[in-house]
């Protein structure tokens, strides 16, 4: 993943004075005098330049101790792409084989640099990388469906068959001519913003494979495991199931959803699956101790192994490992950080306001 870069502070300050909506999703501003973080278009009175701290993500502003503004509500809007980005994504969905170059972006009135920044921040790849992954993912689907390599090459809009073969082999580790119906389709990854920070979602057509807080130390390990378990590459992109997760998470954080309906693609040993099944039976708003969970799956001797299995859960929130606490009720061990576990339990207990 490429680190997102911020525009020049002068440019950002001008954008916030003008309430320029095209900067939505590019930066957030923390106001030092009030301790509040806002979107560039916030209707509140504009702060003095020297009191503003700029952030490339809402998470980094929250981490720095700023609280979300009650007027522009940055957390609620964070997951929604700005209008120009939604329009670009619509264009790609309508015609995934087309190629939108910088000159086309400018013709649409968009600054290629700003487009790149937004895609790097939200999708972990440049706009061109995003388009390439879409075209290659589509090529993989076509080859699996029996479309001849040559026709697929043309459709993928590569300059030459060689360029296509090379790009394809680099992404999937298999040559286009070697793809069979059983070859693994790529897993689609995309970031999802929540009030507790950015999450990474990964899905294929069968279900959601991973949902994790993006700053989780174990994430790299989880990604490697997912790649191995599915024998498939992970590419950035969009997927209907990831859109569904995003919607359901939004409702969950608004206190309007207690159960998730997105299909899950759970991969694990028999023991892990029984531990995770037990987690999914813990009702919203309640907690269980490790001992009770061990008792529920008929393995009262296996508390430590259960703790490990809970830690290996890679579907945070949906498989609610945050609902397991120590026998004395105190919190312990949560991959996403104890502060998040605390906030999730408070949310479910109805303690935190909306
Ligand atoms: Zn605001």
Tab-separated table of C-alpha atoms and ligand atoms in Angstrom:
chain	number	residue	atom	x	y	z
A	1	UNK	CA	0.000	0.000	0.000
A	2	UNK	CA	1.172	3.508	-0.781
A	3	UNK	CA	1.093	6.153	1.962
A	4	UNK	CA	-1.431	8.891	1.225
A	5	UNK	CA	-0.047	12.408	0.825
A	6	UNK	CA	-1.754	15.653	1.762
A	7	UNK	CA	-2.115	18.647	-0.541
A	8	UNK	CA	-0.126	21.763	0.377
A	9	UNK	CA	-1.462	23.423	3.594
A	10	UNK	CA	-2.172	26.682	1.668
A	11	UNK	CA	-4.276	24.730	-0.806
A	12	UNK	CA	-6.174	22.967	2.008
A	13	UNK	CA	-6.795	26.185	3.887
A	14	UNK	CA	-8.143	27.832	0.724
A	15	UNK	CA	-10.345	24.760	0.152
A	16	UNK	CA	-11.822	24.937	3.638
A	17	UNK	CA	-12.480	28.684	3.400
A	18	UNK	CA	-14.294	28.021	0.115
A	19	UNK	CA	-16.040	24.910	1.577
A	20	UNK	CA	-14.870	23.196	-1.619
A	21	UNK	CA	-16.720	19.854	-1.732
A	22	UNK	CA	-14.223	18.383	-4.180
A	23	UNK	CA	-11.784	18.084	-1.252
A	24	UNK	CA	-14.150	15.843	0.711
A	25	UNK	CA	-12.266	12.684	1.544
A	26	UNK	CA	-8.903	14.261	0.778
A	27	UNK	CA	-8.270	15.855	4.167
A	28	UNK	CA	-9.789	16.477	7.599
A	29	UNK	CA	-9.059	19.445	9.813
A	30	UNK	CA	-8.603	19.450	13.544
A	31	UNK	CA	-9.368	22.721	15.295
A	32	UNK	CA	-6.909	23.044	18.185
A	33	UNK	CA	-8.963	25.610	20.120
A	34	UNK	CA	-12.064	23.382	20.292
A	35	UNK	CA	-10.516	19.904	19.993
A	36	UNK	CA	-12.931	19.073	17.185
A	37	UNK	CA	-12.317	17.422	13.810
A	38	UNK	CA	-14.298	18.607	10.764
A	39	UNK	CA	-14.782	17.924	7.071
A	40	UNK	CA	-13.535	20.616	4.655
A	41	UNK	CA	-17.138	21.693	3.974
A	42	UNK	CA	-18.221	22.116	7.613
A	43	UNK	CA	-20.814	24.919	7.886
A	44	UNK	CA	-19.346	26.085	11.221
A	45	UNK	CA	-17.365	29.325	11.446
A	46	UNK	CA	-13.934	28.881	9.903
A	47	UNK	CA	-10.977	28.632	12.312
A	48	UNK	CA	-7.843	30.744	12.046
A	49	UNK	CA	-5.082	29.195	10.027
A	50	UNK	CA	-2.731	28.841	13.003
A	51	UNK	CA	-5.346	26.807	14.921
A	52	UNK	CA	-5.824	24.206	12.210
A	53	UNK	CA	-4.114	20.805	12.044
A	54	UNK	CA	-4.574	18.879	8.792
A	55	UNK	CA	-4.990	15.104	8.637
A	56	UNK	CA	-5.016	12.674	5.712
A	57	UNK	CA	-7.502	10.389	7.452
A	58	UNK	CA	-10.238	10.703	10.014
A	59	UNK	CA	-8.518	7.974	12.064
A	60	UNK	CA	-5.325	9.938	12.471
A	61	UNK	CA	-7.329	12.948	13.713
A	62	UNK	CA	-9.275	10.776	16.201
A	63	UNK	CA	-6.038	9.171	17.333
A	64	UNK	CA	-4.570	12.630	17.919
A	65	UNK	CA	-7.455	13.203	20.347
A	66	UNK	CA	-9.875	15.279	18.237
A	67	UNK	CA	-13.598	14.561	18.643
A	68	UNK	CA	-15.938	14.380	15.614
A	69	UNK	CA	-17.816	17.651	14.954
A	70	UNK	CA	-21.554	17.436	15.674
A	71	UNK	CA	-22.405	19.722	12.745
A	72	UNK	CA	-20.516	18.177	9.809
A	73	UNK	CA	-20.413	14.656	11.372
A	74	UNK	CA	-17.195	13.407	9.751
A	75	UNK	CA	-17.570	9.805	10.974
A	76	UNK	CA	-20.966	9.387	9.336
A	77	UNK	CA	-19.822	10.753	6.013
A	78	UNK	CA	-16.414	9.141	6.007
A	79	UNK	CA	-17.545	5.987	4.240
A	80	UNK	CA	-19.420	7.801	1.501
A	81	UNK	CA	-17.325	8.604	-1.551
A	82	UNK	CA	-17.392	12.264	-2.610
A	83	UNK	CA	-19.650	12.982	-5.623
A	84	UNK	CA	-16.827	13.093	-8.157
A	85	UNK	CA	-15.445	9.753	-6.923
A	86	UNK	CA	-18.897	8.132	-6.909
A	87	UNK	CA	-19.295	9.312	-10.515
A	88	UNK	CA	-15.913	7.828	-11.531
A	89	UNK	CA	-16.751	4.522	-9.837
A	90	UNK	CA	-20.126	4.477	-11.636
A	91	UNK	CA	-18.379	5.007	-14.967
A	92	UNK	CA	-16.032	2.097	-14.271
A	93	UNK	CA	-18.904	-0.140	-13.175
A	94	UNK	CA	-20.833	0.691	-16.356
A	95	UNK	CA	-17.852	-0.033	-18.615
A	96	UNK	CA	-15.118	-1.897	-16.725
A	97	UNK	CA	-13.058	-2.473	-19.864
A	98	UNK	CA	-12.587	1.228	-20.572
A	99	UNK	CA	-9.464	3.054	-19.552
A	100	UNK	CA	-9.743	6.504	-17.992
A	101	UNK	CA	-6.410	8.288	-18.428
A	102	UNK	CA	-5.262	11.579	-16.937
A	103	UNK	CA	-6.400	13.468	-20.034
A	104	UNK	CA	-9.921	12.037	-19.660
A	105	UNK	CA	-9.897	12.970	-15.972
A	106	UNK	CA	-9.001	16.557	-16.851
A	107	UNK	CA	-11.752	16.599	-19.482
A	108	UNK	CA	-14.157	15.642	-16.671
A	109	UNK	CA	-12.869	18.633	-14.711
A	110	UNK	CA	-10.890	16.483	-12.249
A	111	UNK	CA	-7.348	16.976	-11.043
A	112	UNK	CA	-5.458	13.659	-11.583
A	113	UNK	CA	-3.332	14.303	-8.477
A	114	UNK	CA	-6.369	14.656	-6.253
A	115	UNK	CA	-7.959	11.582	-7.817
A	116	UNK	CA	-4.800	9.594	-7.130
A	117	UNK	CA	-4.653	10.742	-3.497
A	118	UNK	CA	-8.230	9.748	-2.839
A	119	UNK	CA	-7.804	6.279	-4.376
A	120	UNK	CA	-4.561	5.662	-2.509
A	121	UNK	CA	-6.214	6.619	0.755
A	122	UNK	CA	-9.461	4.711	0.309
A	123	UNK	CA	-8.415	1.788	-1.868
A	124	UNK	CA	-4.679	1.518	-1.130
A	125	UNK	CA	-3.768	1.889	-4.786
A	126	UNK	CA	-3.601	4.636	-7.435
A	127	UNK	CA	-6.602	5.234	-9.711
A	128	UNK	CA	-4.713	3.610	-12.574
A	129	UNK	CA	-3.778	0.641	-10.405
A	130	UNK	CA	-7.431	0.354	-9.383
A	131	UNK	CA	-8.570	0.291	-13.019
A	132	UNK	CA	-5.874	-2.239	-13.941
A	133	UNK	CA	-6.964	-4.569	-11.128
A	134	UNK	CA	-10.608	-4.250	-12.244
A	135	UNK	CA	-9.730	-5.128	-15.847
A	136	UNK	CA	-7.540	-8.067	-14.842
A	137	UNK	CA	-10.117	-9.358	-12.369
A	138	UNK	CA	-12.695	-9.243	-15.133
A	139	UNK	CA	-10.280	-11.034	-17.493
A	140	UNK	CA	-9.875	-13.788	-14.895
A	141	UNK	CA	-13.651	-14.244	-14.722
A	142	UNK	CA	-13.887	-14.417	-18.523
A	143	UNK	CA	-11.087	-16.975	-18.836
A	144	UNK	CA	-12.713	-19.115	-16.142
A	145	UNK	CA	-15.942	-18.930	-18.118
A	146	UNK	CA	-14.167	-20.254	-21.207
A	147	UNK	CA	-13.593	-17.036	-23.196
A	148	UNK	CA	-10.520	-17.527	-25.441
A	149	UNK	CA	-7.329	-15.769	-24.325
A	150	UNK	CA	-7.156	-13.567	-27.423
A	151	UNK	CA	-10.674	-12.185	-26.998
A	152	UNK	CA	-9.970	-11.593	-23.312
A	153	UNK	CA	-6.774	-9.715	-24.194
A	154	UNK	CA	-8.658	-7.316	-26.440
A	155	UNK	CA	-11.380	-6.798	-23.897
A	156	UNK	CA	-8.862	-6.035	-21.138
A	157	UNK	CA	-7.665	-3.057	-23.229
A	158	UNK	CA	-3.938	-3.871	-23.065
A	159	UNK	CA	-1.563	-2.406	-25.636
A	160	UNK	CA	-0.251	-5.835	-26.569
A	161	UNK	CA	-0.881	-9.493	-25.794
A	162	UNK	CA	2.555	-9.599	-24.138
A	163	UNK	CA	1.765	-6.698	-21.812
A	164	UNK	CA	-1.517	-8.390	-20.876
A	165	UNK	CA	0.149	-11.774	-20.248
A	166	UNK	CA	2.798	-10.189	-18.058
A	167	UNK	CA	0.402	-8.064	-15.997
A	168	UNK	CA	-1.956	-11.018	-15.579
A	169	UNK	CA	0.777	-13.453	-14.529
A	170	UNK	CA	2.191	-10.912	-12.083
A	171	UNK	CA	-1.164	-10.436	-10.359
A	172	UNK	CA	-2.450	-14.013	-10.334
A	173	UNK	CA	0.757	-16.065	-10.496
A	174	UNK	CA	-0.692	-18.017	-13.426
A	175	UNK	CA	-0.556	-17.388	-17.201
A	176	UNK	CA	-3.835	-16.482	-18.951
A	177	UNK	CA	-3.567	-19.649	-21.100
A	178	UNK	CA	-3.365	-21.823	-17.986
A	179	UNK	CA	-6.540	-20.605	-16.311
A	180	UNK	CA	-9.179	-23.286	-15.852
A	181	UNK	CA	-12.645	-23.215	-14.309
A	182	UNK	CA	-11.064	-24.189	-10.976
A	183	UNK	CA	-8.541	-21.347	-10.851
A	184	UNK	CA	-9.137	-19.144	-7.856
A	185	UNK	CA	-10.908	-15.872	-8.525
A	186	UNK	CA	-9.207	-12.904	-6.872
A	187	UNK	CA	-10.353	-11.714	-3.468
A	188	UNK	CA	-11.519	-8.112	-3.504
A	189	UNK	CA	-10.281	-5.804	-0.763
A	190	UNK	CA	-11.515	-2.367	0.172
A	191	UNK	CA	-11.283	-0.026	3.134
A	192	UNK	CA	-14.403	0.769	5.133
A	193	UNK	CA	-14.494	3.743	7.470
A	194	UNK	CA	-16.230	3.393	10.832
A	195	UNK	CA	-16.462	5.632	13.904
A	196	UNK	CA	-13.776	3.410	15.484
A	197	UNK	CA	-11.357	3.777	12.604
A	198	UNK	CA	-10.728	2.336	9.186
A	199	UNK	CA	-11.432	-1.340	8.602
A	200	UNK	CA	-10.302	-3.535	5.748
A	201	UNK	CA	-12.910	-5.808	4.175
A	202	UNK	CA	-12.106	-8.691	1.839
A	203	UNK	CA	-14.731	-10.680	-0.040
A	204	UNK	CA	-15.267	-12.993	-2.964
A	205	UNK	CA	-18.570	-14.006	-4.556
A	206	UNK	CA	-19.121	-16.618	-1.846
A	207	UNK	CA	-18.941	-14.287	1.115
A	208	UNK	CA	-17.017	-11.948	3.348
A	209	UNK	CA	-13.575	-13.420	4.087
A	210	UNK	CA	-12.044	-10.767	6.344
A	211	UNK	CA	-13.071	-7.699	8.306
A	212	UNK	CA	-10.348	-6.169	10.443
A	213	UNK	CA	-9.291	-2.814	11.808
A	214	UNK	CA	-6.669	-1.643	9.340
A	215	UNK	CA	-4.129	-0.679	12.004
A	216	UNK	CA	-4.271	-4.059	13.697
A	217	UNK	CA	-0.728	-5.383	14.239
A	218	UNK	CA	-1.789	-8.876	13.136
A	219	UNK	CA	-3.255	-7.668	9.855
A	220	UNK	CA	-0.262	-8.571	7.663
A	221	UNK	CA	-0.307	-12.110	9.108
A	222	UNK	CA	-4.058	-12.372	8.569
A	223	UNK	CA	-3.692	-11.251	4.948
A	224	UNK	CA	-0.985	-13.839	4.298
A	225	UNK	CA	-3.178	-16.548	5.845
A	226	UNK	CA	-6.179	-15.493	3.776
A	227	UNK	CA	-4.106	-15.577	0.568
A	228	UNK	CA	-2.893	-19.083	1.441
A	229	UNK	CA	-6.263	-20.421	2.606
A	230	UNK	CA	-7.971	-19.306	-0.587
A	231	UNK	CA	-4.936	-19.760	-2.894
A	232	UNK	CA	-5.960	-16.494	-4.488
A	233	UNK	CA	-4.467	-13.026	-4.847
A	234	UNK	CA	-6.010	-10.038	-3.086
A	235	UNK	CA	-6.725	-7.014	-5.269
A	236	UNK	CA	-8.244	-3.616	-4.499
A	237	UNK	CA	-11.682	-2.972	-5.905
A	238	UNK	CA	-15.347	-2.891	-5.122
A	239	UNK	CA	-17.747	-5.742	-4.465
A	240	UNK	CA	-21.464	-5.808	-3.696
A	241	UNK	CA	-20.815	-7.751	-0.467
A	242	UNK	CA	-18.346	-5.113	0.733
A	243	UNK	CA	-20.964	-2.443	0.028
A	244	UNK	CA	-23.424	-4.505	2.081
A	245	UNK	CA	-20.978	-4.808	4.999
A	246	UNK	CA	-20.407	-1.080	4.896
A	247	UNK	CA	-24.175	-0.426	5.083
A	248	UNK	CA	-24.660	-2.921	7.900
A	249	UNK	CA	-21.728	-1.508	9.897
A	250	UNK	CA	-23.154	1.970	9.537
A	251	UNK	CA	-26.464	0.745	10.978
A	252	UNK	CA	-24.650	-1.172	13.715
A	253	UNK	CA	-22.705	1.912	14.800
A	254	UNK	CA	-25.903	3.963	14.722
A	255	UNK	CA	-27.376	1.455	17.196
A	256	UNK	CA	-29.903	0.330	14.581
A	257	UNK	CA	-28.560	-3.158	13.848
A	258	UNK	CA	-27.882	-6.075	16.197
A	259	UNK	CA	-27.190	-8.868	13.745
A	260	UNK	CA	-25.345	-8.987	10.449
A	261	UNK	CA	-26.822	-10.671	7.395
A	262	UNK	CA	-23.890	-10.457	4.991
A	263	UNK	CA	-22.849	-13.990	3.930
A	264	UNK	CA	-19.567	-15.126	5.510
A	265	UNK	CA	-16.858	-17.288	4.017
A	266	UNK	CA	-15.399	-18.808	7.167
A	267	UNK	CA	-12.158	-20.778	6.843
A	268	UNK	CA	-10.660	-22.486	9.860
A	269	UNK	CA	-10.026	-25.741	11.674
A	270	UNK	CA	-12.935	-27.633	13.188
A	271	UNK	CA	-11.965	-26.386	16.654
A	272	UNK	CA	-11.727	-22.752	15.506
A	273	UNK	CA	-15.094	-22.987	13.807
A	274	UNK	CA	-16.751	-24.360	16.933
A	275	UNK	CA	-15.190	-21.535	18.985
A	276	UNK	CA	-16.421	-18.946	16.452
A	277	UNK	CA	-19.895	-20.531	16.334
A	278	UNK	CA	-20.073	-20.127	20.102
A	279	UNK	CA	-19.112	-16.461	19.724
A	280	UNK	CA	-21.887	-15.880	17.207
A	281	UNK	CA	-24.412	-17.229	19.722
A	282	UNK	CA	-23.550	-14.575	22.335
A	283	UNK	CA	-26.486	-12.149	22.159
A	284	UNK	CA	-25.905	-8.485	21.370
A	285	UNK	CA	-25.370	-6.460	24.519
A	286	UNK	CA	-24.196	-9.387	26.647
A	287	UNK	CA	-20.791	-10.875	27.458
A	288	UNK	CA	-19.384	-14.303	28.217
A	289	UNK	CA	-16.225	-15.420	30.030
A	290	UNK	CA	-13.674	-17.703	28.378
A	291	UNK	CA	-14.712	-20.398	30.847
A	292	UNK	CA	-18.365	-20.093	29.833
A	293	UNK	CA	-17.444	-20.147	26.145
A	294	UNK	CA	-15.332	-23.291	26.755
A	295	UNK	CA	-18.285	-24.846	28.565
A	296	UNK	CA	-20.651	-23.974	25.673
A	297	UNK	CA	-18.572	-25.888	23.150
A	298	UNK	CA	-18.096	-28.828	25.501
A	299	UNK	CA	-14.356	-28.254	26.044
A	300	UNK	CA	-14.068	-26.855	29.573
A	301	UNK	CA	-10.383	-27.892	29.586
A	302	UNK	CA	-9.507	-25.822	26.527
A	303	UNK	CA	-9.756	-22.210	27.708
A	304	UNK	CA	-6.334	-21.214	26.410
A	305	UNK	CA	-6.930	-22.779	23.011
A	306	UNK	CA	-10.239	-20.931	22.889
A	307	UNK	CA	-8.469	-17.664	23.639
A	308	UNK	CA	-6.151	-18.361	20.702
A	309	UNK	CA	-9.033	-19.291	18.393
A	310	UNK	CA	-10.813	-16.037	19.323
A	311	UNK	CA	-7.607	-14.154	18.468
A	312	UNK	CA	-7.500	-15.877	15.079
A	313	UNK	CA	-10.998	-14.664	14.246
A	314	UNK	CA	-10.604	-12.443	11.193
A	315	UNK	CA	-14.209	-11.205	11.000
A	316	UNK	CA	-14.125	-8.528	13.698
A	317	UNK	CA	-17.474	-7.246	15.067
A	318	UNK	CA	-19.465	-9.730	12.926
A	319	UNK	CA	-18.039	-12.713	14.833
A	320	UNK	CA	-18.228	-10.857	18.132
A	321	UNK	CA	-15.050	-11.891	19.942
A	322	UNK	CA	-15.324	-8.520	21.714
A	323	UNK	CA	-18.147	-10.041	23.794
A	324	UNK	CA	-15.744	-12.369	25.654
A	325	UNK	CA	-14.349	-10.990	28.924
A	326	UNK	CA	-12.502	-12.288	31.977
A	327	UNK	CA	-14.464	-14.210	34.591
A	328	UNK	CA	-14.399	-11.084	36.817
A	329	UNK	CA	-15.867	-9.011	33.983
A	330	UNK	CA	-12.695	-7.050	33.183
A	331	UNK	CA	-11.538	-6.707	29.595
A	332	UNK	CA	-8.603	-8.535	28.131
A	333	UNK	CA	-7.014	-9.287	24.788
A	334	UNK	CA	-8.571	-7.730	21.729
A	335	UNK	CA	-6.749	-7.649	18.408
A	336	UNK	CA	-8.231	-4.279	17.511
A	337	UNK	CA	-7.084	-2.775	20.823
A	338	UNK	CA	-8.770	-2.706	24.222
A	339	UNK	CA	-10.169	0.789	23.668
A	340	UNK	CA	-12.163	-0.519	20.715
A	341	UNK	CA	-13.427	-3.518	22.680
A	342	UNK	CA	-14.576	-1.093	25.398
A	343	UNK	CA	-16.332	1.172	22.872
A	344	UNK	CA	-18.066	-1.776	21.152
A	345	UNK	CA	-19.383	-3.085	24.478
A	346	UNK	CA	-20.538	0.426	25.447
A	347	UNK	CA	-22.294	0.821	22.120
A	348	UNK	CA	-24.084	-2.505	22.549
A	349	UNK	CA	-25.001	-1.657	26.134
A	350	UNK	CA	-26.539	1.579	24.877
A	351	UNK	CA	-24.128	3.610	27.014
A	352	UNK	CA	-22.790	5.853	24.268
A	353	UNK	CA	-25.039	8.391	22.642
A	354	UNK	CA	-25.326	8.716	18.923
B	1	LIG	ZN1	-17.601	20.433	11.530
